[in-house]
Tab-separated table of C-alpha atoms and ligand atoms in Angstrom:
chain	number	residue	atom	x	y	z
A	900	MET	CA	-18.611	8.132	-13.234
A	901	THR	CA	-17.153	5.272	-15.933
A	902	PHE	CA	-14.320	4.848	-18.390
A	903	ALA	CA	-16.936	6.010	-20.861
A	904	ASP	CA	-17.303	8.928	-19.452
A	905	LEU	CA	-14.291	10.632	-20.258
A	906	GLY	CA	-14.222	9.327	-24.051
A	907	LEU	CA	-11.126	6.245	-24.154
A	908	SER	CA	-10.946	5.068	-26.496
A	909	PRO	CA	-12.529	1.319	-27.389
A	910	GLU	CA	-9.423	-0.531	-27.682
A	911	ILE	CA	-7.944	1.089	-23.605
A	912	LEU	CA	-11.680	0.136	-22.573
A	913	LYS	CA	-11.252	-2.501	-23.440
A	914	ALA	CA	-7.852	-3.454	-22.044
A	915	ILE	CA	-8.728	-1.522	-19.191
A	916	ALA	CA	-12.219	-3.252	-18.545
A	917	ASP	CA	-10.319	-7.282	-18.759
A	918	GLN	CA	-8.185	-5.740	-15.476
A	919	GLY	CA	-11.908	-5.638	-13.956
A	920	TYR	CA	-11.579	-1.499	-12.876
A	921	THR	CA	-15.218	-0.011	-13.125
A	922	GLU	CA	-14.478	3.038	-12.709
A	923	PRO	CA	-11.845	5.382	-12.058
A	924	THR	CA	-10.538	6.024	-8.450
A	925	PRO	CA	-10.448	9.705	-7.593
A	926	ILE	CA	-6.929	10.723	-9.285
A	927	GLN	CA	-8.399	8.995	-12.681
A	928	ALA	CA	-11.322	10.926	-13.102
A	929	GLN	CA	-10.074	14.204	-12.661
A	930	ALA	CA	-6.091	13.937	-14.574
A	931	ILE	CA	-7.495	11.821	-17.520
A	932	PRO	CA	-9.601	15.408	-18.753
A	933	VAL	CA	-7.166	17.092	-18.289
A	934	VAL	CA	-3.755	15.232	-19.478
A	935	LEU	CA	-6.263	14.829	-23.062
A	936	GLU	CA	-6.896	18.097	-23.272
A	937	GLY	CA	-2.999	18.238	-23.472
A	938	ARG	CA	-2.235	20.545	-20.336
A	939	ASP	CA	0.528	20.695	-18.165
A	940	ILE	CA	0.393	19.110	-14.654
A	941	MET	CA	1.953	18.513	-11.240
A	942	ALA	CA	-0.546	16.198	-9.671
A	943	GLY	CA	0.087	15.444	-5.690
A	944	ALA	CA	-1.126	11.443	-4.968
A	945	GLN	CA	0.507	8.375	-4.097
A	946	THR	CA	0.899	4.688	-5.214
A	947	GLY	CA	-2.025	3.075	-3.952
A	948	THR	CA	-4.173	5.499	-5.273
A	949	GLY	CA	-5.082	4.308	-8.758
A	950	LYS	CA	-2.013	7.054	-10.047
A	951	THR	CA	-0.116	4.619	-13.071
A	952	ALA	CA	-2.747	4.069	-14.859
A	953	ALA	CA	-3.649	7.770	-14.226
A	954	PHE	CA	-0.548	8.944	-16.438
A	955	THR	CA	-0.743	5.657	-18.488
A	956	LEU	CA	-4.233	5.546	-20.148
A	957	PRO	CA	-4.355	9.052	-21.090
A	958	LEU	CA	-1.330	9.260	-22.762
A	959	LEU	CA	-1.935	5.470	-25.062
A	960	GLN	CA	-4.675	7.842	-26.181
A	961	ARG	CA	-2.981	10.859	-26.799
A	962	LEU	CA	-0.725	8.330	-29.095
A	963	LEU	CA	-2.737	6.213	-30.604
A	964	PRO	CA	-2.584	8.472	-33.543
A	965	PHE	CA	0.925	7.532	-33.900
A	966	ALA	CA	0.522	4.159	-33.328
A	967	ASN	CA	1.417	1.135	-35.918
A	968	ALA	CA	2.453	-2.140	-37.097
A	969	SER	CA	5.115	-1.213	-39.444
A	970	THR	CA	8.719	-3.925	-38.268
A	971	SER	CA	10.493	-0.348	-39.300
A	972	PRO	CA	12.029	1.394	-36.370
A	973	ALA	CA	12.606	4.612	-38.100
A	974	MET	CA	8.235	4.369	-37.659
A	975	HIS	CA	8.726	3.864	-34.037
A	976	PRO	CA	10.406	7.362	-32.111
A	977	VAL	CA	10.362	7.450	-28.094
A	978	ARG	CA	7.318	9.694	-27.964
A	979	ALA	CA	6.800	9.534	-24.621
A	980	LEU	CA	9.027	8.823	-21.621
A	981	ILE	CA	8.305	7.443	-18.003
A	982	LEU	CA	11.711	8.780	-15.188
A	983	THR	CA	10.913	7.108	-12.262
A	984	PRO	CA	12.819	6.739	-9.421
A	985	THR	CA	13.114	3.373	-9.299
A	986	ARG	CA	13.671	-0.365	-11.621
A	987	GLU	CA	10.856	-1.980	-10.001
A	988	LEU	CA	9.605	1.339	-10.131
A	989	ALA	CA	10.002	1.646	-13.883
A	990	MET	CA	9.330	-2.102	-14.412
A	991	GLN	CA	5.483	-1.481	-13.052
A	992	VAL	CA	5.523	1.631	-15.030
A	993	GLU	CA	6.493	-0.513	-18.245
A	994	GLU	CA	3.496	-3.998	-17.083
A	995	SER	CA	0.965	-0.926	-17.065
A	996	VAL	CA	2.221	0.362	-20.295
A	997	LYS	CA	1.245	-3.082	-21.085
A	998	THR	CA	-1.354	-4.020	-19.745
A	999	TYR	CA	-3.185	-0.526	-20.948
A	1000	GLY	CA	-2.350	-1.254	-23.811
A	1001	LYS	CA	-2.047	-4.529	-25.340
A	1002	TYR	CA	-5.021	-3.604	-27.972
A	1003	LEU	CA	-2.798	-1.377	-29.565
A	1004	PRO	CA	0.358	-1.665	-32.040
A	1005	LEU	CA	2.177	1.301	-29.289
A	1006	ARG	CA	5.595	-0.632	-28.696
A	1007	THR	CA	6.854	0.462	-25.051
A	1008	THR	CA	10.324	-0.614	-23.486
A	1009	ALA	CA	11.514	-0.278	-19.632
A	1010	VAL	CA	15.779	0.400	-18.683
A	1011	TYR	CA	17.012	1.204	-15.945
A	1012	GLY	CA	20.684	-0.050	-13.437
A	1013	GLY	CA	21.220	-3.353	-12.259
A	1014	VAL	CA	20.581	-5.025	-14.837
A	1015	ASN	CA	23.096	-5.698	-18.648
A	1016	ILE	CA	22.841	-3.412	-20.715
A	1017	THR	CA	22.871	-4.674	-24.795
A	1018	PRO	CA	19.321	-6.496	-24.400
A	1019	GLN	CA	17.844	-3.057	-22.970
A	1020	THR	CA	20.342	-1.700	-26.024
A	1021	GLU	CA	18.642	-3.719	-28.783
A	1022	ALA	CA	14.741	-3.622	-27.526
A	1023	LEU	CA	15.815	0.734	-28.026
A	1024	ARG	CA	17.625	0.011	-31.704
A	1025	ARG	CA	14.266	-2.023	-32.955
A	1026	GLY	CA	12.328	1.089	-31.669
A	1027	VAL	CA	10.024	2.305	-28.924
A	1028	GLU	CA	6.933	4.707	-28.871
A	1029	VAL	CA	7.151	4.455	-24.364
A	1030	LEU	CA	10.293	4.690	-23.207
A	1031	VAL	CA	10.242	3.973	-18.879
A	1032	ALA	CA	13.784	4.222	-17.155
A	1033	THR	CA	15.520	5.053	-14.223
A	1034	PRO	CA	17.532	8.982	-15.135
A	1035	GLY	CA	21.559	7.046	-14.905
A	1036	ARG	CA	20.732	3.726	-16.836
A	1037	LEU	CA	18.636	6.138	-19.170
A	1038	LEU	CA	21.554	8.506	-19.514
A	1039	ASP	CA	24.075	5.885	-20.145
A	1040	HIS	CA	21.183	4.815	-23.059
A	1041	LEU	CA	21.931	7.945	-24.584
A	1042	GLN	CA	25.038	8.320	-24.200
A	1043	GLN	CA	26.477	4.536	-26.626
A	1044	LYS	CA	23.607	6.390	-28.556
A	1045	SER	CA	21.215	3.746	-28.730
A	1046	VAL	CA	18.207	6.392	-28.263
A	1047	ASN	CA	17.178	9.493	-29.392
A	1048	LEU	CA	14.821	11.553	-27.425
A	1049	SER	CA	14.042	14.135	-29.977
A	1050	GLN	CA	10.830	13.525	-31.235
A	1051	VAL	CA	9.627	13.279	-27.173
A	1052	SER	CA	6.451	15.406	-26.760
A	1053	PHE	CA	6.114	13.931	-24.025
A	1054	LEU	CA	7.719	13.533	-20.099
A	1055	VAL	CA	6.631	12.160	-17.081
A	1056	LEU	CA	8.151	12.625	-14.231
A	1057	ASP	CA	6.814	9.836	-11.604
A	1058	GLU	CA	7.463	9.406	-7.660
A	1059	ALA	CA	9.257	13.634	-8.000
A	1060	ASP	CA	10.254	12.771	-4.227
A	1061	ARG	CA	11.584	10.238	-4.463
A	1062	MET	CA	13.224	11.212	-6.889
A	1063	LEU	CA	15.660	13.866	-4.939
A	1064	ASP	CA	15.897	12.600	-2.484
A	1065	MET	CA	17.644	9.629	-4.476
A	1066	GLY	CA	19.835	12.691	-5.613
A	1067	PHE	CA	18.882	11.986	-9.083
A	1068	ILE	CA	17.911	16.144	-9.879
A	1069	PRO	CA	20.516	17.054	-11.574
A	1070	ASP	CA	20.603	13.487	-14.057
A	1071	ILE	CA	16.637	15.132	-14.492
A	1072	ARG	CA	17.905	17.901	-15.950
A	1073	ARG	CA	20.626	16.751	-17.786
A	1074	ILE	CA	18.330	14.617	-19.441
A	1075	LEU	CA	15.596	17.353	-19.992
A	1076	ALA	CA	17.756	19.187	-22.083
A	1077	LEU	CA	18.374	16.298	-24.700
A	1078	MET	CA	14.573	16.707	-25.528
A	1079	PRO	CA	12.426	19.260	-28.182
A	1080	PRO	CA	11.037	22.222	-25.003
A	1081	ARG	CA	7.681	21.900	-26.610
A	1082	ARG	CA	5.461	19.386	-25.122
A	1083	GLN	CA	3.040	17.913	-23.191
A	1084	ASN	CA	5.230	17.546	-18.774
A	1085	LEU	CA	3.130	15.760	-16.265
A	1086	LEU	CA	4.734	15.505	-13.143
A	1087	PHE	CA	3.041	13.490	-9.900
A	1088	SER	CA	4.659	12.894	-6.345
A	1089	ALA	CA	3.808	12.486	-3.078
A	1090	THR	CA	4.792	15.745	-1.082
A	1091	PHE	CA	6.266	18.754	-2.760
A	1092	ALA	CA	9.135	20.148	-0.793
A	1093	PRO	CA	10.136	24.008	-2.584
A	1094	GLU	CA	13.220	21.875	-4.504
A	1095	ILE	CA	9.796	20.251	-6.689
A	1096	LYS	CA	8.276	22.776	-6.682
A	1097	LYS	CA	10.992	24.486	-7.993
A	1098	LEU	CA	11.039	21.806	-10.671
A	1099	ALA	CA	8.022	22.316	-11.293
A	1100	ASP	CA	8.633	26.032	-12.237
A	1101	THR	CA	11.316	25.242	-14.617
A	1102	LEU	CA	9.575	22.722	-15.584
A	1103	LEU	CA	5.634	22.582	-16.603
A	1104	THR	CA	3.583	25.789	-17.871
A	1105	ALA	CA	0.662	26.785	-16.785
A	1106	PRO	CA	0.142	23.857	-14.847
A	1107	VAL	CA	-3.398	21.784	-13.588
A	1108	THR	CA	-2.302	20.408	-9.792
A	1109	ILE	CA	-4.521	18.313	-8.973
A	1110	GLU	CA	-4.802	16.539	-5.564
A	1111	VAL	CA	-6.188	13.233	-3.831
A	1112	ALA	CA	-5.760	12.785	-0.095
A	1113	ARG	CA	-3.545	11.655	1.685
A	1114	ARG	CA	-4.445	7.279	2.675
A	1115	ASN	CA	-0.923	6.375	3.624
A	1116	SER	CA	0.173	9.263	5.901
A	1117	ALA	CA	0.726	7.143	9.208
A	1118	ALA	CA	-0.576	9.760	11.641
A	1119	GLU	CA	3.021	11.094	13.008
A	1120	THR	CA	2.175	10.889	16.700
A	1121	VAL	CA	1.777	7.326	16.135
A	1122	THR	CA	4.510	5.352	17.537
A	1123	GLN	CA	5.154	2.688	15.932
A	1124	SER	CA	7.479	-1.197	16.496
A	1125	VAL	CA	7.331	-4.181	15.916
A	1126	TYR	CA	7.827	-6.985	17.573
A	1127	LEU	CA	9.560	-10.699	15.834
A	1128	VAL	CA	8.110	-13.439	17.201
A	1129	GLU	CA	7.675	-16.513	16.329
A	1130	GLU	CA	3.391	-17.289	15.408
A	1131	LYS	CA	2.836	-20.254	18.013
A	1132	LYS	CA	4.305	-17.676	21.239
A	1133	LYS	CA	1.963	-14.320	19.718
A	1134	ARG	CA	-0.607	-14.994	22.199
A	1135	ASP	CA	1.241	-14.955	25.075
A	1136	VAL	CA	3.461	-12.247	23.420
A	1137	LEU	CA	0.578	-10.635	23.467
A	1138	THR	CA	-0.701	-11.029	26.748
A	1139	ASN	CA	2.376	-10.220	28.464
A	1140	LEU	CA	2.717	-7.058	26.193
A	1141	ILE	CA	-0.836	-6.327	28.337
A	1142	ARG	CA	-0.292	-6.734	31.077
A	1143	THR	CA	4.127	-4.586	31.058
A	1144	HIS	CA	2.046	-1.793	29.338
A	1145	ASN	CA	-0.134	-1.876	31.972
A	1146	MET	CA	-3.313	-1.012	28.313
A	1147	ARG	CA	-6.316	-0.442	29.744
A	1148	GLN	CA	-8.262	-0.411	25.891
A	1149	VAL	CA	-6.236	-1.736	23.155
A	1150	LEU	CA	-8.046	-2.505	19.664
A	1151	VAL	CA	-6.032	-5.449	18.403
A	1152	PHE	CA	-5.862	-6.535	14.315
A	1153	THR	CA	-6.575	-10.184	13.106
A	1154	ARG	CA	-6.473	-10.753	9.265
A	1155	THR	CA	-9.660	-13.597	9.650
A	1156	LYS	CA	-13.224	-14.560	11.269
A	1157	LEU	CA	-11.522	-17.205	13.198
A	1158	SER	CA	-8.572	-15.822	14.665
A	1159	ALA	CA	-10.313	-12.910	15.757
A	1160	GLU	CA	-12.668	-15.360	17.396
A	1161	ARG	CA	-10.231	-17.519	18.778
A	1162	LEU	CA	-8.234	-14.571	20.042
A	1163	PHE	CA	-11.167	-13.633	22.166
A	1164	ARG	CA	-12.232	-16.298	23.437
A	1165	GLN	CA	-8.201	-16.831	24.248
A	1166	LEU	CA	-7.630	-13.875	25.947
A	1167	GLU	CA	-10.800	-14.486	28.286
A	1168	ARG	CA	-8.954	-17.688	29.232
A	1169	ASP	CA	-5.619	-15.879	29.882
A	1170	GLY	CA	-7.335	-13.624	31.974
A	1171	ILE	CA	-7.991	-9.953	29.965
A	1172	ALA	CA	-11.941	-9.212	29.565
A	1173	SER	CA	-12.626	-9.136	25.408
A	1174	ALA	CA	-14.493	-8.735	22.491
A	1175	ALA	CA	-14.689	-9.744	19.516
A	1176	ILE	CA	-16.272	-7.900	16.881
A	1177	HIS	CA	-15.685	-9.784	12.946
A	1178	GLY	CA	-18.677	-9.985	9.706
A	1179	ASP	CA	-19.728	-12.551	11.940
A	1180	LYS	CA	-21.903	-11.310	15.146
A	1181	SER	CA	-24.423	-9.061	13.949
A	1182	GLN	CA	-25.074	-5.219	14.640
A	1183	ILE	CA	-26.552	-5.669	17.992
A	1184	GLN	CA	-23.302	-7.648	18.797
A	1185	ARG	CA	-21.081	-5.215	17.256
A	1186	THR	CA	-22.769	-2.520	19.255
A	1187	GLN	CA	-22.096	-3.471	23.074
A	1188	ALA	CA	-19.574	-5.010	22.275
A	1189	LEU	CA	-18.149	-1.629	21.029
A	1190	ASN	CA	-19.755	0.712	24.138
A	1191	ASP	CA	-18.236	-2.541	26.229
A	1192	PHE	CA	-14.383	-0.959	24.998
A	1193	LYS	CA	-15.275	2.998	25.402
A	1194	GLU	CA	-16.774	2.597	28.835
A	1195	GLY	CA	-13.900	0.117	29.659
A	1196	LYS	CA	-15.774	-2.288	30.481
A	1197	ILE	CA	-13.465	-4.556	28.165
A	1198	VAL	CA	-9.319	-3.846	27.803
A	1199	ALA	CA	-9.165	-5.298	24.133
A	1200	LEU	CA	-11.022	-5.595	21.507
A	1201	VAL	CA	-10.247	-8.160	18.275
A	1202	ALA	CA	-10.958	-6.912	15.435
A	1203	THR	CA	-10.817	-7.684	11.667
A	1204	ASP	CA	-9.674	-4.598	8.954
A	1205	VAL	CA	-13.887	-4.692	7.357
A	1206	ALA	CA	-15.117	-5.320	11.155
A	1207	ALA	CA	-12.898	-2.054	11.676
A	1208	ARG	CA	-13.484	0.222	9.281
A	1209	GLY	CA	-15.334	3.461	10.869
A	1210	LEU	CA	-15.047	2.540	14.162
A	1211	ASP	CA	-15.301	5.752	16.209
A	1212	ILE	CA	-13.497	6.057	19.186
A	1213	ASP	CA	-10.999	9.022	20.437
A	1214	GLU	CA	-8.086	8.544	21.454
A	1215	LEU	CA	-7.791	4.924	22.007
A	1216	PRO	CA	-4.576	4.330	22.992
A	1217	HIS	CA	-2.633	1.118	22.070
A	1218	VAL	CA	-2.828	-0.667	18.869
A	1219	ILE	CA	-1.523	-3.491	18.356
A	1220	ASN	CA	-1.384	-5.932	14.783
A	1221	TYR	CA	-1.496	-10.084	15.954
A	1222	GLU	CA	-1.415	-10.787	12.215
A	1223	LEU	CA	-0.487	-8.107	10.182
A	1224	PRO	CA	-2.759	-7.024	7.652
A	1225	PRO	CA	-1.498	-8.048	2.932
A	1226	VAL	CA	-2.334	-5.269	2.521
A	1227	PRO	CA	-0.359	-2.898	3.587
A	1228	GLU	CA	-2.505	0.697	3.041
A	1229	ASP	CA	-4.496	-1.584	5.686
A	1230	TYR	CA	-1.659	-0.796	7.983
A	1231	VAL	CA	-1.935	2.631	8.221
A	1232	HIS	CA	-5.381	2.603	8.100
A	1233	ARG	CA	-5.157	0.201	11.164
A	1234	ILE	CA	-2.619	2.303	12.828
A	1235	GLY	CA	-4.274	5.287	12.369
A	1236	ARG	CA	-7.730	4.571	15.125
A	1237	THR	CA	-4.816	5.655	17.978
A	1238	GLY	CA	-3.102	9.155	17.310
A	1239	ARG	CA	-6.259	11.022	16.705
A	1240	ALA	CA	-6.067	14.487	16.986
A	1241	GLY	CA	-3.289	15.119	17.928
A	1242	ALA	CA	-3.509	12.300	21.011
A	1243	THR	CA	-0.044	9.941	21.546
A	1244	GLY	CA	-0.702	6.661	20.830
A	1245	ASP	CA	0.865	3.782	20.367
A	1246	ALA	CA	1.288	1.273	17.519
A	1247	LEU	CA	2.472	-2.666	17.907
A	1248	SER	CA	2.827	-5.369	15.338
A	1249	LEU	CA	3.778	-8.572	16.750
A	1250	VAL	CA	5.577	-10.941	13.254
A	1251	SER	CA	6.233	-13.847	13.287
A	1252	PRO	CA	8.894	-14.870	10.048
A	1253	GLU	CA	5.809	-15.916	7.581
A	1254	GLU	CA	4.389	-11.934	7.814
A	1255	ASN	CA	8.352	-10.521	6.673
A	1256	LYS	CA	6.664	-10.072	3.315
A	1257	PHE	CA	3.455	-8.197	4.620
A	1258	LEU	CA	6.130	-6.637	6.966
A	1259	ALA	CA	8.246	-4.803	3.655
A	1260	GLU	CA	5.366	-3.991	2.067
A	1261	ILE	CA	4.679	-2.503	4.713
A	1262	GLU	CA	7.648	-0.551	4.785
A	1263	ARG	CA	8.364	0.331	1.914
A	1264	ILE	CA	4.707	2.120	1.576
A	1265	LEU	CA	6.008	3.852	5.108
A	1266	LYS	CA	9.157	4.810	3.030
A	1267	ARG	CA	10.675	3.261	6.705
A	1268	THR	CA	11.850	1.392	8.442
A	1269	LEU	CA	10.107	-0.609	11.748
A	1270	PRO	CA	11.943	-0.482	15.331
A	1271	ARG	CA	12.462	-3.248	15.866
A	1272	GLU	CA	12.056	-3.590	20.067
A	1273	THR	CA	12.499	-7.094	21.909
A	1274	PRO	CA	9.444	-8.983	23.344
A	1275	PRO	CA	8.910	-9.915	26.512
A	1276	GLU	CA	9.740	-12.621	28.680
A	1277	THR	CA	6.787	-14.426	28.494
A	1278	GLY	CA	6.092	-18.164	30.347
A	1279	ALA	CA	3.251	-20.509	31.791
A	1280	SER	CA	3.875	-18.781	35.182
A	1281	PHE	CA	1.664	-15.245	33.675
A	1282	ARG	CA	-0.835	-16.863	32.376
A	1283	SER	CA	-2.298	-17.864	36.025
A	1284	LYS	CA	-1.977	-13.991	37.616
A	1285	ARG	CA	-5.053	-12.669	37.306
A	1286	HIS	CA	-5.443	-9.478	34.945
A	1287	PRO	CA	-5.950	-6.643	37.771
A	1288	VAL	CA	-9.002	-4.372	35.544
A	1289	ALA	CA	-11.817	-5.122	34.601
A	1290	HIS	CA	-12.992	-8.566	34.682
A	1291	SER	CA	-16.139	-9.551	32.418
A	1292	ALA	CA	-18.266	-11.514	32.999
A	1293	HIS	CA	-17.356	-14.331	30.102
A	1294	ALA	CA	-13.871	-13.966	31.183
A	1295	GLU	CA	-14.367	-14.828	34.677
A	1296	GLU	CA	-16.657	-18.188	33.388
A	1297	VAL	CA	-13.973	-19.183	31.151
A	1298	ASN	CA	-11.552	-18.424	33.997
A	1299	ALA	CA	-13.451	-20.503	36.416
A	1300	GLU	CA	-12.007	-23.359	34.514
A	1301	PRO	CA	-8.434	-24.606	36.133
A	1302	SER	CA	-7.402	-26.911	32.367
A	1303	ALA	CA	-7.103	-23.579	30.701
A	1304	LEU	CA	-4.545	-21.432	33.860
A	1305	PHE	CA	-1.560	-23.954	33.314
A	1306	ASP	CA	-2.369	-24.267	29.585
A	1307	THR	CA	1.566	-23.704	27.720
A	1308	GLN	CA	1.002	-26.056	24.862
A	1309	LEU	CA	-0.137	-24.139	21.478
A	1310	LEU	CA	-4.202	-24.965	21.417
A	1311	PRO	CA	-4.485	-27.500	19.528
A	1312	GLU	CA	-7.075	-25.456	17.495
A	1313	GLN	CA	-4.416	-22.682	17.489
A	1314	LYS	CA	-2.606	-23.034	13.549
A	1315	ALA	CA	-0.534	-20.988	10.769
A	1316	PRO	CA	-2.246	-17.910	9.534
A	1317	PRO	CA	-3.084	-18.988	5.485
A	1318	PRO	CA	-0.523	-18.375	3.267
A	1319	ALA	CA	-0.184	-15.037	1.804
A	1320	THR	CA	-1.063	-16.995	-1.547
A	1321	ALA	CA	-4.251	-17.893	-1.231
A	1322	ARG	CA	-5.041	-14.683	-0.713
A	1323	LYS	CA	-6.364	-12.900	-3.453
A	1324	PRO	CA	-5.240	-9.180	-3.785
A	1325	PRO	CA	-7.542	-6.747	-3.572
A	1326	GLN	CA	-8.725	-4.665	-6.574
A	1327	LEU	CA	-8.156	-1.079	-5.987
A	1328	ALA	CA	-11.560	-0.450	-5.458
A	1329	ALA	CA	-11.603	-2.939	-2.857
A	1330	LEU	CA	-8.954	-0.452	-0.575
A	1331	LEU	CA	-11.327	2.194	-1.618
A	1332	GLY	CA	-14.689	1.121	0.192
A	1333	GLY	CA	-15.839	-0.207	-3.442
A	1334	ILE	CA	-15.061	-3.738	-1.761
A	1335	PRO	CA	-15.608	-6.779	-4.032
A	1336	TRP	CA	-12.715	-8.922	-2.739
A	1337	LYS	CA	-14.684	-10.538	0.449
A	1338	ARG	CA	-12.279	-10.540	3.317
A	1339	ASP	CA	-13.063	-10.404	6.583
B	2290	AMP	P1	-1.361	2.610	-8.108
B	2290	AMP	O1	-1.957	3.519	-7.669
B	2290	AMP	O2	-0.589	3.896	-9.765
B	2290	AMP	O3	0.244	2.353	-8.312
B	2290	AMP	O4	-1.839	1.361	-8.513
B	2290	AMP	C1	-2.835	0.637	-7.422
B	2290	AMP	C2	-3.304	-1.094	-7.768
B	2290	AMP	O5	-4.500	-0.228	-8.473
B	2290	AMP	C3	-2.741	-1.072	-9.204
B	2290	AMP	O6	-2.381	-2.503	-8.337
B	2290	AMP	C4	-4.062	-1.049	-10.133
B	2290	AMP	O7	-3.990	-2.294	-10.977
B	2290	AMP	C5	-5.669	-0.830	-9.471
B	2290	AMP	N1	-6.325	0.104	-9.601
B	2290	AMP	C6	-6.027	1.348	-10.759
B	2290	AMP	N2	-6.800	2.072	-11.004
B	2290	AMP	C7	-8.198	1.002	-10.904
B	2290	AMP	C8	-9.183	1.333	-10.860
B	2290	AMP	N3	-9.944	2.437	-11.463
B	2290	AMP	N4	-9.655	0.045	-10.512
B	2290	AMP	C9	-9.341	-0.325	-10.323
B	2290	AMP	N5	-7.852	-0.591	-9.489
B	2290	AMP	C10	-7.098	0.152	-10.103
């Protein structure tokens, strides 16, 4: 299916093409036709699924008959109201409306708390068709009469479950009372707690329910923890963790194939039987490594995200993120390798100060702070110890080199990972498997 199949206008299609999107995501494919028909929807979709465009694109299409270039504020009443729980989300949604509506004479603005209200008031007085707002600040504007909702015919409640968590439901009910009762309502929520269902019952008329697969639900059986470690100490901490936790089978993730290869060699030098799988390995090498891992011939399998995709390993007890992924959803995929089918597992992440921004993103989508643990003591001495479990032939070979055994210096090839800015953020298609962006 293409966006053109959905019956969107050429201006909207051009804006979508400018973004490089080639096909609608599942939530878009399901929601857009229903919204265009004028039906209410109750959609279960999380951030990362493309939900913003799923409501913004058909909304813009529905507003097309009202688009005009007049300078008169009276010609630009608020026709669509999008309520979001946080100012960050309000800003993101406003940005999306501007992006997808860039070829249309429709106005949009966002109002949210924590900033000076005056510029918002001025923007509202000039007139906007699409208003994105957090509930508290919108009520302030309603009170000072800088906005009027009497012509709203489309309402979107985005991330309704977070609104509930943040105690916004009474504010939302107050806002609902100020709008005409005949309007189209779109409710998006990641979860459907009884209170959300109750709100939906009062708000929606014969809604179409749309649900797309949860992409961010980390397996509840997985214990997650974070070790804050300087980049140069990571290798020692990793080796020590594998030893102190007596790990027999651990999948270790790196960001790049170069660091996967380097880390695998270092682990072997530390006496931990390992293999690496990444984009430069042949299928035969990958299969061999995977078999050795499954059979317990190697302890650590070092992998990049792309190479690990689709790995089928039952009841993997440990996952270690040696480097955090810049894309938070990849973290969820990684830790989903353990704790499968009711089994318990643990996922440990070594996080350097440079990676704090990735950690913040991960915690944002998990909606929780991960516990910080103290790294086990590291030092030169442990490297001389051999790991008591199976060693590959290669491990024995490498460990036979005395110079490698007591090396406490940074190895010359150890460098900090590339800065986040050097990496292009993926399009959703990449996250969903289309992979136009080469990360491996
Ligand atoms: P959202 O779930 O709305 O936060 O969107 C997540 C990301 O997916 C955003 O960065 C969008 O730009 C991107 N995106 C939305 N729709 C598509 C699509 N059809 N193809 C590729 N990327 C998309």
